PDB file of N, CA and C in Angstrom:
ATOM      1  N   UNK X  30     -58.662   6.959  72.345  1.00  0.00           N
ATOM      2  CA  UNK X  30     -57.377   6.403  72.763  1.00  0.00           C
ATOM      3  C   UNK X  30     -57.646   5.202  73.669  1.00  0.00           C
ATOM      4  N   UNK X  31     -56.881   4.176  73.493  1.00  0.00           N
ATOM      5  CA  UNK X  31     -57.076   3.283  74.206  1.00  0.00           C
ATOM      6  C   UNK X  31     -56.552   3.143  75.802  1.00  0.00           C
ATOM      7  N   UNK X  32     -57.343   3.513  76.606  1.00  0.00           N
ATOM      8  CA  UNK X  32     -56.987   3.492  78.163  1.00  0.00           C
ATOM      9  C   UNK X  32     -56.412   2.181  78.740  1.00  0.00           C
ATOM     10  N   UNK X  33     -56.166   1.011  78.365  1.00  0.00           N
ATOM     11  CA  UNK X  33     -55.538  -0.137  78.851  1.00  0.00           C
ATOM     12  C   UNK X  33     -54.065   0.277  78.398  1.00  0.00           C
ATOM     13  N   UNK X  34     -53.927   0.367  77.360  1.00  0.00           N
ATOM     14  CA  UNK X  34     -52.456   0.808  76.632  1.00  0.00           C
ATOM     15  C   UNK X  34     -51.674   1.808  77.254  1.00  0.00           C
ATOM     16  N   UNK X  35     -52.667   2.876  77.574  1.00  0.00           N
ATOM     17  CA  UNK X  35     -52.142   3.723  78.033  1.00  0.00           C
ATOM     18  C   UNK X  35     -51.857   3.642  79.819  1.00  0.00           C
ATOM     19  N   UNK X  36     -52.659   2.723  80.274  1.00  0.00           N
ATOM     20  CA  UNK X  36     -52.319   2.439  82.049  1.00  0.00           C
ATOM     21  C   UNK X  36     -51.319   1.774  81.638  1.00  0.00           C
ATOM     22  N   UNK X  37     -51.141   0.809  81.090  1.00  0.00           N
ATOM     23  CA  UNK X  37     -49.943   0.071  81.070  1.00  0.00           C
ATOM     24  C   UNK X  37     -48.604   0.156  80.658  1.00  0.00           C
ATOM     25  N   UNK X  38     -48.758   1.256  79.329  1.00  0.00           N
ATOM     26  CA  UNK X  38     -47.739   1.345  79.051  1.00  0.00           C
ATOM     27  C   UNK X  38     -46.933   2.661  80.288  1.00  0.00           C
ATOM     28  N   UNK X  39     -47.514   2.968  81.237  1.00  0.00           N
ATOM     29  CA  UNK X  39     -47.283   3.919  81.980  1.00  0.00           C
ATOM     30  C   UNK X  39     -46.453   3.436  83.200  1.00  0.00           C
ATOM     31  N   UNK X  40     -47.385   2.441  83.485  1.00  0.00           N
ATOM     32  CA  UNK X  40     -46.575   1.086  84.538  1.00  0.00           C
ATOM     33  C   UNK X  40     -45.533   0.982  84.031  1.00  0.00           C
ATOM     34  N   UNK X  41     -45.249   0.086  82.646  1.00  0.00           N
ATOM     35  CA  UNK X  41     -43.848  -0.364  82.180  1.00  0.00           C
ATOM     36  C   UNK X  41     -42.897   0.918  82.181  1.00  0.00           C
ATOM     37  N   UNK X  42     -43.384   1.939  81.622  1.00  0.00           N
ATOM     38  CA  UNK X  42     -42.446   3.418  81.687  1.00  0.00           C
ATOM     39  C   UNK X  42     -41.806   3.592  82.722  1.00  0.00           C
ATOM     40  N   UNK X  43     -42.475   3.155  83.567  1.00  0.00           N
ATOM     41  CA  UNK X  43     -42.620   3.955  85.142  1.00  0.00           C
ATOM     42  C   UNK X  43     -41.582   3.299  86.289  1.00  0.00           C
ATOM     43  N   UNK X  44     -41.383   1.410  85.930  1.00  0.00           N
ATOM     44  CA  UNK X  44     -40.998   1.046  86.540  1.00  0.00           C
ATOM     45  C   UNK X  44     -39.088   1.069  86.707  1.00  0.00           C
ATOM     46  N   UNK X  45     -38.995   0.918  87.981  1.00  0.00           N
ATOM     47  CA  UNK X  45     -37.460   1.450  88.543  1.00  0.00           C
ATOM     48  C   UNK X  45     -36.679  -0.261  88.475  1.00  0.00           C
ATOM     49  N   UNK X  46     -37.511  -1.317  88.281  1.00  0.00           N
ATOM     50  CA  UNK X  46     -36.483  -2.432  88.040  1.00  0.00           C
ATOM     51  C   UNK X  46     -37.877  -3.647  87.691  1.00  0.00           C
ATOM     52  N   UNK X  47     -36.577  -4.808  87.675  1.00  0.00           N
ATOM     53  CA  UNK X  47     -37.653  -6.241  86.908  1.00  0.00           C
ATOM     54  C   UNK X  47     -38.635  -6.081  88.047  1.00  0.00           C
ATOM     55  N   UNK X  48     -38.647  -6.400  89.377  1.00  0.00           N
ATOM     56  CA  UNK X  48     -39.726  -6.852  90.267  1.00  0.00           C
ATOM     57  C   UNK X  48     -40.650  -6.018  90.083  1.00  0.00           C
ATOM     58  N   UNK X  49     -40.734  -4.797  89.570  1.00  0.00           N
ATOM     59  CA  UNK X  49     -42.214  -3.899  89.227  1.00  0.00           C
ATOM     60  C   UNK X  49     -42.928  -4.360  88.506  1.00  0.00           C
ATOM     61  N   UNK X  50     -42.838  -5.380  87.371  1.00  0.00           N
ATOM     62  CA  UNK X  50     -42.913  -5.892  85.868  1.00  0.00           C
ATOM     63  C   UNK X  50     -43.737  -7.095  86.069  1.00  0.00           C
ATOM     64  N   UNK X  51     -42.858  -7.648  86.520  1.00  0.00           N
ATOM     65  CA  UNK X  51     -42.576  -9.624  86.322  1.00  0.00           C
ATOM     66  C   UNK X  51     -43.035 -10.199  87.459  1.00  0.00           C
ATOM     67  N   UNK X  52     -44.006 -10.078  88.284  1.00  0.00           N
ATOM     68  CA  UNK X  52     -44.446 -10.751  89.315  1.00  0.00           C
ATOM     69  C   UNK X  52     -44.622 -12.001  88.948  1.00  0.00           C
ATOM     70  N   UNK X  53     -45.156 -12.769  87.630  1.00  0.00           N
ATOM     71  CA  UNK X  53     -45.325 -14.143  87.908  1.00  0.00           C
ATOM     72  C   UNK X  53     -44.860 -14.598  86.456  1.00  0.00           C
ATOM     73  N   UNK X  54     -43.011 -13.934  86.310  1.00  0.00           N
ATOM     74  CA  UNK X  54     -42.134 -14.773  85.568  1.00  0.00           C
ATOM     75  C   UNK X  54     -42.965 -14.076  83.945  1.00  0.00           C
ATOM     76  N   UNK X  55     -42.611 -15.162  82.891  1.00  0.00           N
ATOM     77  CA  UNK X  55     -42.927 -15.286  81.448  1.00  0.00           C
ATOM     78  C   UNK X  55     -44.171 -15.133  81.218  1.00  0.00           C
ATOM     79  N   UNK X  56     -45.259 -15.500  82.102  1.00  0.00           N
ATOM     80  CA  UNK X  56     -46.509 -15.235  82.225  1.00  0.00           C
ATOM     81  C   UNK X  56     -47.261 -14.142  81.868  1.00  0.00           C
ATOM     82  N   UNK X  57     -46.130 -13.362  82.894  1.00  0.00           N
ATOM     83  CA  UNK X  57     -46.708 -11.396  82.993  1.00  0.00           C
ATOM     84  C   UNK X  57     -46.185 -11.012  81.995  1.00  0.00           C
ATOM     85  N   UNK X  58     -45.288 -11.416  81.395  1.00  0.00           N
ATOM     86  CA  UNK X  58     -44.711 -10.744  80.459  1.00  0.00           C
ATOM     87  C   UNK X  58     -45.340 -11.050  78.982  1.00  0.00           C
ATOM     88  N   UNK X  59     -46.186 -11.982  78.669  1.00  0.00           N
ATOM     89  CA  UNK X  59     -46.719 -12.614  77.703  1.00  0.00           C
ATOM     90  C   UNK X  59     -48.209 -11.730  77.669  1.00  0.00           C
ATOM     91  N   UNK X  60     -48.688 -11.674  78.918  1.00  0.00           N
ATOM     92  CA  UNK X  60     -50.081 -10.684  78.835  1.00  0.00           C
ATOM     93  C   UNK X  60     -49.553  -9.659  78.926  1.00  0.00           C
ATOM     94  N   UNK X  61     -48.815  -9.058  78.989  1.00  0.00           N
ATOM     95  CA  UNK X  61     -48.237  -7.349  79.078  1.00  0.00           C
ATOM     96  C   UNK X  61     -47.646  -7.334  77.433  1.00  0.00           C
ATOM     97  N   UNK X  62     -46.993  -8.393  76.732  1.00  0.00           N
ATOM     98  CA  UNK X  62     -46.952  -8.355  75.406  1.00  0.00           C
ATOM     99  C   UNK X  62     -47.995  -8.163  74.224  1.00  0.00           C
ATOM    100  N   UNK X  63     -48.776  -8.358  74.951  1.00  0.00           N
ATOM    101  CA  UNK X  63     -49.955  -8.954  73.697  1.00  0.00           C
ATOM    102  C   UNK X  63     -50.911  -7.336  73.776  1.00  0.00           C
ATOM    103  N   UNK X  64     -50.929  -7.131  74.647  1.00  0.00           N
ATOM    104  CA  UNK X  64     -51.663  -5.530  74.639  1.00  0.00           C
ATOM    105  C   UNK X  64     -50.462  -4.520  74.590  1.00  0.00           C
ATOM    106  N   UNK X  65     -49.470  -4.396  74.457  1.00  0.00           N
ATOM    107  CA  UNK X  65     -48.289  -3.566  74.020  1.00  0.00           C
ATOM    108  C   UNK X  65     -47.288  -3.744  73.046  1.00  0.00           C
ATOM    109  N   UNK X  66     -47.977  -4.548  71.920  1.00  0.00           N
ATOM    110  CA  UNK X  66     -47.227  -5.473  70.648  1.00  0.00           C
ATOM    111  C   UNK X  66     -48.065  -3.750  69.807  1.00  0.00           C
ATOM    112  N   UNK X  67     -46.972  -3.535  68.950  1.00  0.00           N
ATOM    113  CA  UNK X  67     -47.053  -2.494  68.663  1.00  0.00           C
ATOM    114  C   UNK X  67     -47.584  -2.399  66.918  1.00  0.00           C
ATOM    115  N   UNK X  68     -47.739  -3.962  66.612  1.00  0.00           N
ATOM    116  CA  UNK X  68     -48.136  -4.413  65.531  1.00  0.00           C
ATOM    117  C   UNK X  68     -50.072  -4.584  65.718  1.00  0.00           C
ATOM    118  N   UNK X  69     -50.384  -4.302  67.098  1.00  0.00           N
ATOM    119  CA  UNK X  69     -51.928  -4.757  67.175  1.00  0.00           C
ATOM    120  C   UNK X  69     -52.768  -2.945  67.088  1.00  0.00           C
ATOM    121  N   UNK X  70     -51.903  -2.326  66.793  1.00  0.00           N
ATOM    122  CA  UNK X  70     -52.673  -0.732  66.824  1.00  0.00           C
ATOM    123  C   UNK X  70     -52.357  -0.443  65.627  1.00  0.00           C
ATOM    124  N   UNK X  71     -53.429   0.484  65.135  1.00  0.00           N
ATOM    125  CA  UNK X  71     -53.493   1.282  63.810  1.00  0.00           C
ATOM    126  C   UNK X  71     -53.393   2.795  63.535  1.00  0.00           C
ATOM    127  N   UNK X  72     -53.751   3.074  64.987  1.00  0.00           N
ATOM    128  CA  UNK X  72     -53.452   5.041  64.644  1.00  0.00           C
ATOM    129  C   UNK X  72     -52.516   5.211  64.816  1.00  0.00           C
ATOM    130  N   UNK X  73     -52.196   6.375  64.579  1.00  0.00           N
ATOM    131  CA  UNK X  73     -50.387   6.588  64.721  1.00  0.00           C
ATOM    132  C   UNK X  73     -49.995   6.597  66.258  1.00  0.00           C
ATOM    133  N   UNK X  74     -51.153   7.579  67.119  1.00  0.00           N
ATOM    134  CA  UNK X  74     -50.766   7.704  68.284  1.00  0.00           C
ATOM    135  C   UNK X  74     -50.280   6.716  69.431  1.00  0.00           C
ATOM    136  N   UNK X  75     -51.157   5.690  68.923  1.00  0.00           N
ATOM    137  CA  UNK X  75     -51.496   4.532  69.827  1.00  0.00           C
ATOM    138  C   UNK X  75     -50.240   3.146  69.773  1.00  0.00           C
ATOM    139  N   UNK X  76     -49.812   3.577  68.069  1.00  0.00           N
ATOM    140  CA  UNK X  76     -48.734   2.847  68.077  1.00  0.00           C
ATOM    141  C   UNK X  76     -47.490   3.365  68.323  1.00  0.00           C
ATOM    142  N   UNK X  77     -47.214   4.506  68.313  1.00  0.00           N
ATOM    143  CA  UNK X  77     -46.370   5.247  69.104  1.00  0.00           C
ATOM    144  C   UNK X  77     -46.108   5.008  70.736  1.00  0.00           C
ATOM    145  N   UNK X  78     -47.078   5.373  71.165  1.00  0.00           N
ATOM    146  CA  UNK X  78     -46.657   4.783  72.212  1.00  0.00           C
ATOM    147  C   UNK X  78     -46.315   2.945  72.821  1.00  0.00           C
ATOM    148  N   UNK X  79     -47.137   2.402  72.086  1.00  0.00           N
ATOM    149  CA  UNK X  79     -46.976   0.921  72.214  1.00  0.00           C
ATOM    150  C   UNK X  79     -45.489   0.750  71.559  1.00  0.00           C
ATOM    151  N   UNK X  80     -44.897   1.737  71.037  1.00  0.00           N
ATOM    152  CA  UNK X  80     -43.359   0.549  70.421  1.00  0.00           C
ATOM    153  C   UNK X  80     -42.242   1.445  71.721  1.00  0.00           C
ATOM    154  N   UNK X  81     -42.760   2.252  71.966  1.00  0.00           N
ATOM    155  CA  UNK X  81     -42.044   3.035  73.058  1.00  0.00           C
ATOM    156  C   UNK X  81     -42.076   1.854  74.758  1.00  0.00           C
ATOM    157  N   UNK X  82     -42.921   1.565  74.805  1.00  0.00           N
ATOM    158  CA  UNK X  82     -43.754   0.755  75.884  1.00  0.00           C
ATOM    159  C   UNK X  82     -42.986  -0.718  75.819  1.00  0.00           C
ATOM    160  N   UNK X  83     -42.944  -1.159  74.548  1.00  0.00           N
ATOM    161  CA  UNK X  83     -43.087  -2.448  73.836  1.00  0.00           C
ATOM    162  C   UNK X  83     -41.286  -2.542  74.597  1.00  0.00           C
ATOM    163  N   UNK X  84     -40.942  -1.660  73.930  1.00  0.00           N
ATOM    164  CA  UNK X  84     -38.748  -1.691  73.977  1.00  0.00           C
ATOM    165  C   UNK X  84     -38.459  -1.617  75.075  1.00  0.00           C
ATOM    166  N   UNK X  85     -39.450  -0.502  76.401  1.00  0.00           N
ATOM    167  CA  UNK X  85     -39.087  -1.284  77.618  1.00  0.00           C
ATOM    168  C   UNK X  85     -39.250  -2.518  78.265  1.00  0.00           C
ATOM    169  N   UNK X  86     -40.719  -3.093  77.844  1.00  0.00           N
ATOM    170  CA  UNK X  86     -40.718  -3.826  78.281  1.00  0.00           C
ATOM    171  C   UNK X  86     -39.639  -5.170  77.791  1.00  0.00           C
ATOM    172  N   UNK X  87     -39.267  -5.084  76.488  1.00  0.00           N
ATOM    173  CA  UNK X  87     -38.250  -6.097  76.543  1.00  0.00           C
ATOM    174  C   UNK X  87     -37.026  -5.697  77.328  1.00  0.00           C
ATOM    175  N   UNK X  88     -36.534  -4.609  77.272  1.00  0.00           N
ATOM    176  CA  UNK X  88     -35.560  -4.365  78.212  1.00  0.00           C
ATOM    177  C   UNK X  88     -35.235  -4.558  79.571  1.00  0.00           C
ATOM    178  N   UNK X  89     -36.367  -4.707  79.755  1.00  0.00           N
ATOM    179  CA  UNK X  89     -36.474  -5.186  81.196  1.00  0.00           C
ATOM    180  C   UNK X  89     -36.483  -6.726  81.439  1.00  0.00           C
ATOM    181  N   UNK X  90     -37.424  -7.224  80.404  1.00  0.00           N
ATOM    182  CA  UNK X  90     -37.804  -8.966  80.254  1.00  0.00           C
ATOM    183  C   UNK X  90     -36.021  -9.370  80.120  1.00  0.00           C
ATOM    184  N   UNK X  91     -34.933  -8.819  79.256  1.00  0.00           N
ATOM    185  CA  UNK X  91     -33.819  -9.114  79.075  1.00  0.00           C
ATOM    186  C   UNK X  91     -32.921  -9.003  80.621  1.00  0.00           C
ATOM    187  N   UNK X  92     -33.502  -8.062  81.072  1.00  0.00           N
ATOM    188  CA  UNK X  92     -32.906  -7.946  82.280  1.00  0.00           C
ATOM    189  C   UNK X  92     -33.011  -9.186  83.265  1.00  0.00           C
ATOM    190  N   UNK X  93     -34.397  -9.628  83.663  1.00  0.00           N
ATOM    191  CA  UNK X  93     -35.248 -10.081  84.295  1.00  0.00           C
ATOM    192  C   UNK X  93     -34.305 -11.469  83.606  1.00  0.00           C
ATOM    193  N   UNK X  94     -34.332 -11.886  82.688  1.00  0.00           N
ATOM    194  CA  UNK X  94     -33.869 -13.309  82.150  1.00  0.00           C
ATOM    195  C   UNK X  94     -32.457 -13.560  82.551  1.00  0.00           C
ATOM    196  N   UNK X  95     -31.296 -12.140  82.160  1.00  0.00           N
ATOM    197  CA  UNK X  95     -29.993 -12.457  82.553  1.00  0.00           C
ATOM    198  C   UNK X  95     -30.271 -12.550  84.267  1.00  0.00           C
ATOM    199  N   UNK X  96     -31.011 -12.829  85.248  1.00  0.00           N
ATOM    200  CA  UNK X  96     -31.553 -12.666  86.568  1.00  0.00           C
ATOM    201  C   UNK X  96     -30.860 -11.058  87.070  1.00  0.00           C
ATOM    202  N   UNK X  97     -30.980 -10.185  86.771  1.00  0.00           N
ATOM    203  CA  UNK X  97     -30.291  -9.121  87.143  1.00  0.00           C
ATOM    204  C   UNK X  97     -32.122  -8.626  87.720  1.00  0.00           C
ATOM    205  N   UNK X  98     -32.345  -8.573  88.916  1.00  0.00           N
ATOM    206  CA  UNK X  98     -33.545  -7.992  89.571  1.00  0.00           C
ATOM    207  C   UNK X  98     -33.060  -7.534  90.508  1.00  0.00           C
ATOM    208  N   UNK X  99     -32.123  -6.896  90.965  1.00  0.00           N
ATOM    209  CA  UNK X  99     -31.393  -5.475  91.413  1.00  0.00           C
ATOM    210  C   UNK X  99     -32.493  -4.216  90.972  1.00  0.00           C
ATOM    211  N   UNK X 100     -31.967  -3.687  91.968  1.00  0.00           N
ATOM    212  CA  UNK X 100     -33.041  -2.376  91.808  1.00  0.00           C
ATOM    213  C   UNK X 100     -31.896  -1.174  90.712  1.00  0.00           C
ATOM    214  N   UNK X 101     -32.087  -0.698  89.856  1.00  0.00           N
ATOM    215  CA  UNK X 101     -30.764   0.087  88.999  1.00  0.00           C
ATOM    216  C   UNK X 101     -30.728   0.835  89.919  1.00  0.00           C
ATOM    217  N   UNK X 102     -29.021   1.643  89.384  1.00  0.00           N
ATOM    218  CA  UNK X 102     -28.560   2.412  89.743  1.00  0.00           C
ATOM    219  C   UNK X 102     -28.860   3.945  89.397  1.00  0.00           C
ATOM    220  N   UNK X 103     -28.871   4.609  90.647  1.00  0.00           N
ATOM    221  CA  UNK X 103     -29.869   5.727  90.161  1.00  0.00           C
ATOM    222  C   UNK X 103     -28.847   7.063  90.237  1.00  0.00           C
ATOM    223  N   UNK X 104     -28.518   7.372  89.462  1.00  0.00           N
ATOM    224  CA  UNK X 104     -27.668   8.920  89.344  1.00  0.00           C
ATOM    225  C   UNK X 104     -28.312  10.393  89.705  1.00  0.00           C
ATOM    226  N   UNK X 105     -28.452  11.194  90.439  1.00  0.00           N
ATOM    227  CA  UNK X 105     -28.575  12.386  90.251  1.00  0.00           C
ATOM    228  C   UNK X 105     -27.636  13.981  90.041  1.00  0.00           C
ATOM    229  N   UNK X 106     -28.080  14.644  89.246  1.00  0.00           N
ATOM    230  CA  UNK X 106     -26.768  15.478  89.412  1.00  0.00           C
ATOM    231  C   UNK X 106     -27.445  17.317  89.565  1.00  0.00           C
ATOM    232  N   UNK X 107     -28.615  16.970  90.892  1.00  0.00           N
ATOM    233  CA  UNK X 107     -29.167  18.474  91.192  1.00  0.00           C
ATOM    234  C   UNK X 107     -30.272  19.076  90.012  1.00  0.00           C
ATOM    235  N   UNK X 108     -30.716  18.676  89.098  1.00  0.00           N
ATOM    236  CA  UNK X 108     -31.387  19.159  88.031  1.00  0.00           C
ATOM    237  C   UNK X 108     -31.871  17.793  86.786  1.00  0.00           C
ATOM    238  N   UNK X 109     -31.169  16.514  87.244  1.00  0.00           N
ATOM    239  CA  UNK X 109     -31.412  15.315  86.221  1.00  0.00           C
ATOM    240  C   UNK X 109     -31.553  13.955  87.077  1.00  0.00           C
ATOM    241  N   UNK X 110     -32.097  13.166  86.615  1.00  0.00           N
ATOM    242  CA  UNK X 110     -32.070  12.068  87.384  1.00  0.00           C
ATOM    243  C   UNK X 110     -31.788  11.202  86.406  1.00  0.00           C
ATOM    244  N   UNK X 111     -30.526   9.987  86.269  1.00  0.00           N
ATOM    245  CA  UNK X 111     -30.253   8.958  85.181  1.00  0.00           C
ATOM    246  C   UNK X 111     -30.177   7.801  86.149  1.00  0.00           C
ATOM    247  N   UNK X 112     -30.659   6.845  85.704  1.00  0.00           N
ATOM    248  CA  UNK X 112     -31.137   5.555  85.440  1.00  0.00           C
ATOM    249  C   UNK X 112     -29.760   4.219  84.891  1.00  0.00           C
ATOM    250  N   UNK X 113     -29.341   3.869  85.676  1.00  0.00           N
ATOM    251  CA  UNK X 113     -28.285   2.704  85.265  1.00  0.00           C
ATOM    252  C   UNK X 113     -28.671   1.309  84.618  1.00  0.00           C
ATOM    253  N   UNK X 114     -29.477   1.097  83.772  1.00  0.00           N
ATOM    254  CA  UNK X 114     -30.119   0.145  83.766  1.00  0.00           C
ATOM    255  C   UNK X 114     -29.452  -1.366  82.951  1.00  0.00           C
ATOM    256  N   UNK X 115     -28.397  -1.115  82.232  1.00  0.00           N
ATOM    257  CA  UNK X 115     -27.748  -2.100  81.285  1.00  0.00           C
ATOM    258  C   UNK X 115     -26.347  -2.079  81.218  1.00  0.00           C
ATOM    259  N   UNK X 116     -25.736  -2.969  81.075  1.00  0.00           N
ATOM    260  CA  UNK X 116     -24.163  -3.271  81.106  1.00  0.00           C
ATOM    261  C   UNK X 116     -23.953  -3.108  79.715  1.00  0.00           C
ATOM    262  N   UNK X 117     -23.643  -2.607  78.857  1.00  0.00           N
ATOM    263  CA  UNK X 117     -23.084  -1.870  77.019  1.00  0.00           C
ATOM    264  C   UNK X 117     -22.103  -2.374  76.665  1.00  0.00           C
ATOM    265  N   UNK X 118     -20.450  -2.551  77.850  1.00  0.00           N
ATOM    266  CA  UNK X 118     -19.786  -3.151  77.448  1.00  0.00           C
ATOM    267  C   UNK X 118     -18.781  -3.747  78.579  1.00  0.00           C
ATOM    268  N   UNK X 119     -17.685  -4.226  78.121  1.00  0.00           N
ATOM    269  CA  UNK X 119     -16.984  -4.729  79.111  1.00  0.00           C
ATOM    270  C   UNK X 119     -15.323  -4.834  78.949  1.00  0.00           C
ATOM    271  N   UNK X 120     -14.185  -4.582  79.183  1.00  0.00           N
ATOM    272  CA  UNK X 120     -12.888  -4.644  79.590  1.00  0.00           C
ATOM    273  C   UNK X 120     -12.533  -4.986  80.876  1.00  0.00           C
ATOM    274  N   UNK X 121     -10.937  -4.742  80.581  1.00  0.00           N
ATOM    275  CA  UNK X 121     -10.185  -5.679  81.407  1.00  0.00           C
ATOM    276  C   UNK X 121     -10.268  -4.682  82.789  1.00  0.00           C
ATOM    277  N   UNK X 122     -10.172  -3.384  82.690  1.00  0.00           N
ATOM    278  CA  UNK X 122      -9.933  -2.170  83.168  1.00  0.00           C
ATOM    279  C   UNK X 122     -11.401  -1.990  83.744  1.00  0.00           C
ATOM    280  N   UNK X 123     -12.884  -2.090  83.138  1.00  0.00           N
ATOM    281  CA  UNK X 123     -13.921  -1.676  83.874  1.00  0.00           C
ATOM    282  C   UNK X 123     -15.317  -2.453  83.061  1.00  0.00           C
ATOM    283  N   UNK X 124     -16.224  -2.385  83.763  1.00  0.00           N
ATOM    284  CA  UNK X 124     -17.546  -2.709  83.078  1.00  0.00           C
ATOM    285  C   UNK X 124     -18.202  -1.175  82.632  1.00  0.00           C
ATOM    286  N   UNK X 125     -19.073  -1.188  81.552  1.00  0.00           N
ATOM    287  CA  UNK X 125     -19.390   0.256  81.307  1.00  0.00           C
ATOM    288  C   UNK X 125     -21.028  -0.318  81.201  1.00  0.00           C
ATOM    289  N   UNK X 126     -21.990   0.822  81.776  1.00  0.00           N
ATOM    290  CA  UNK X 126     -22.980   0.782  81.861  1.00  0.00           C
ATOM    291  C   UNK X 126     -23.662   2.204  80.799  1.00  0.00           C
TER     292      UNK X 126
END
């Protein structure tokens, strides 16, 4: 198993907003692409986790671009912990996350 993939994709898992990620902009995100491009692995395992890895990290890069580097909103409800991380939709009445 590849141990770079796997530190990293653990970081990207792991992190609670953009500033964990993106320390130096398009940069970090271009070397954090290229070893978590889910097209550069061949076993099943390895690419499994790289497209898992891969979708946060764009999710976050999307974040990071609309400048939203707010730390998310963090829900608990005694037994779960949820994660606010994206705006889904929007009305007149409320924003929905």
């Amino acid at each position: 198993m590849n141990t770079e993939l796997i530190r990293i994709a653990e970081i990207v898992r792991g992190a609670k907003s953009t500033k964990d990620i993106f320390s130096d902009g398009i940069k970090t995100y271009h070397s954090l692409a290229k070893v978590l491009h889910p097209d550069k692995y061949i076993l099943a395992d390895e690419k499994k986790i790289a497209e898992e890895a891969f979708r946060y990290l764009n999710k976050f890069w999307k974040m990071y671009e609309s400048g939203l580097v707010v730390e998310p909103i963090i829900i608990r409800d005694g037994t779960q912990e949820y994660q606010v991380l994206e705006q889904v939709g929007e009305t007149e009445l409320c924003n929905l996350y």
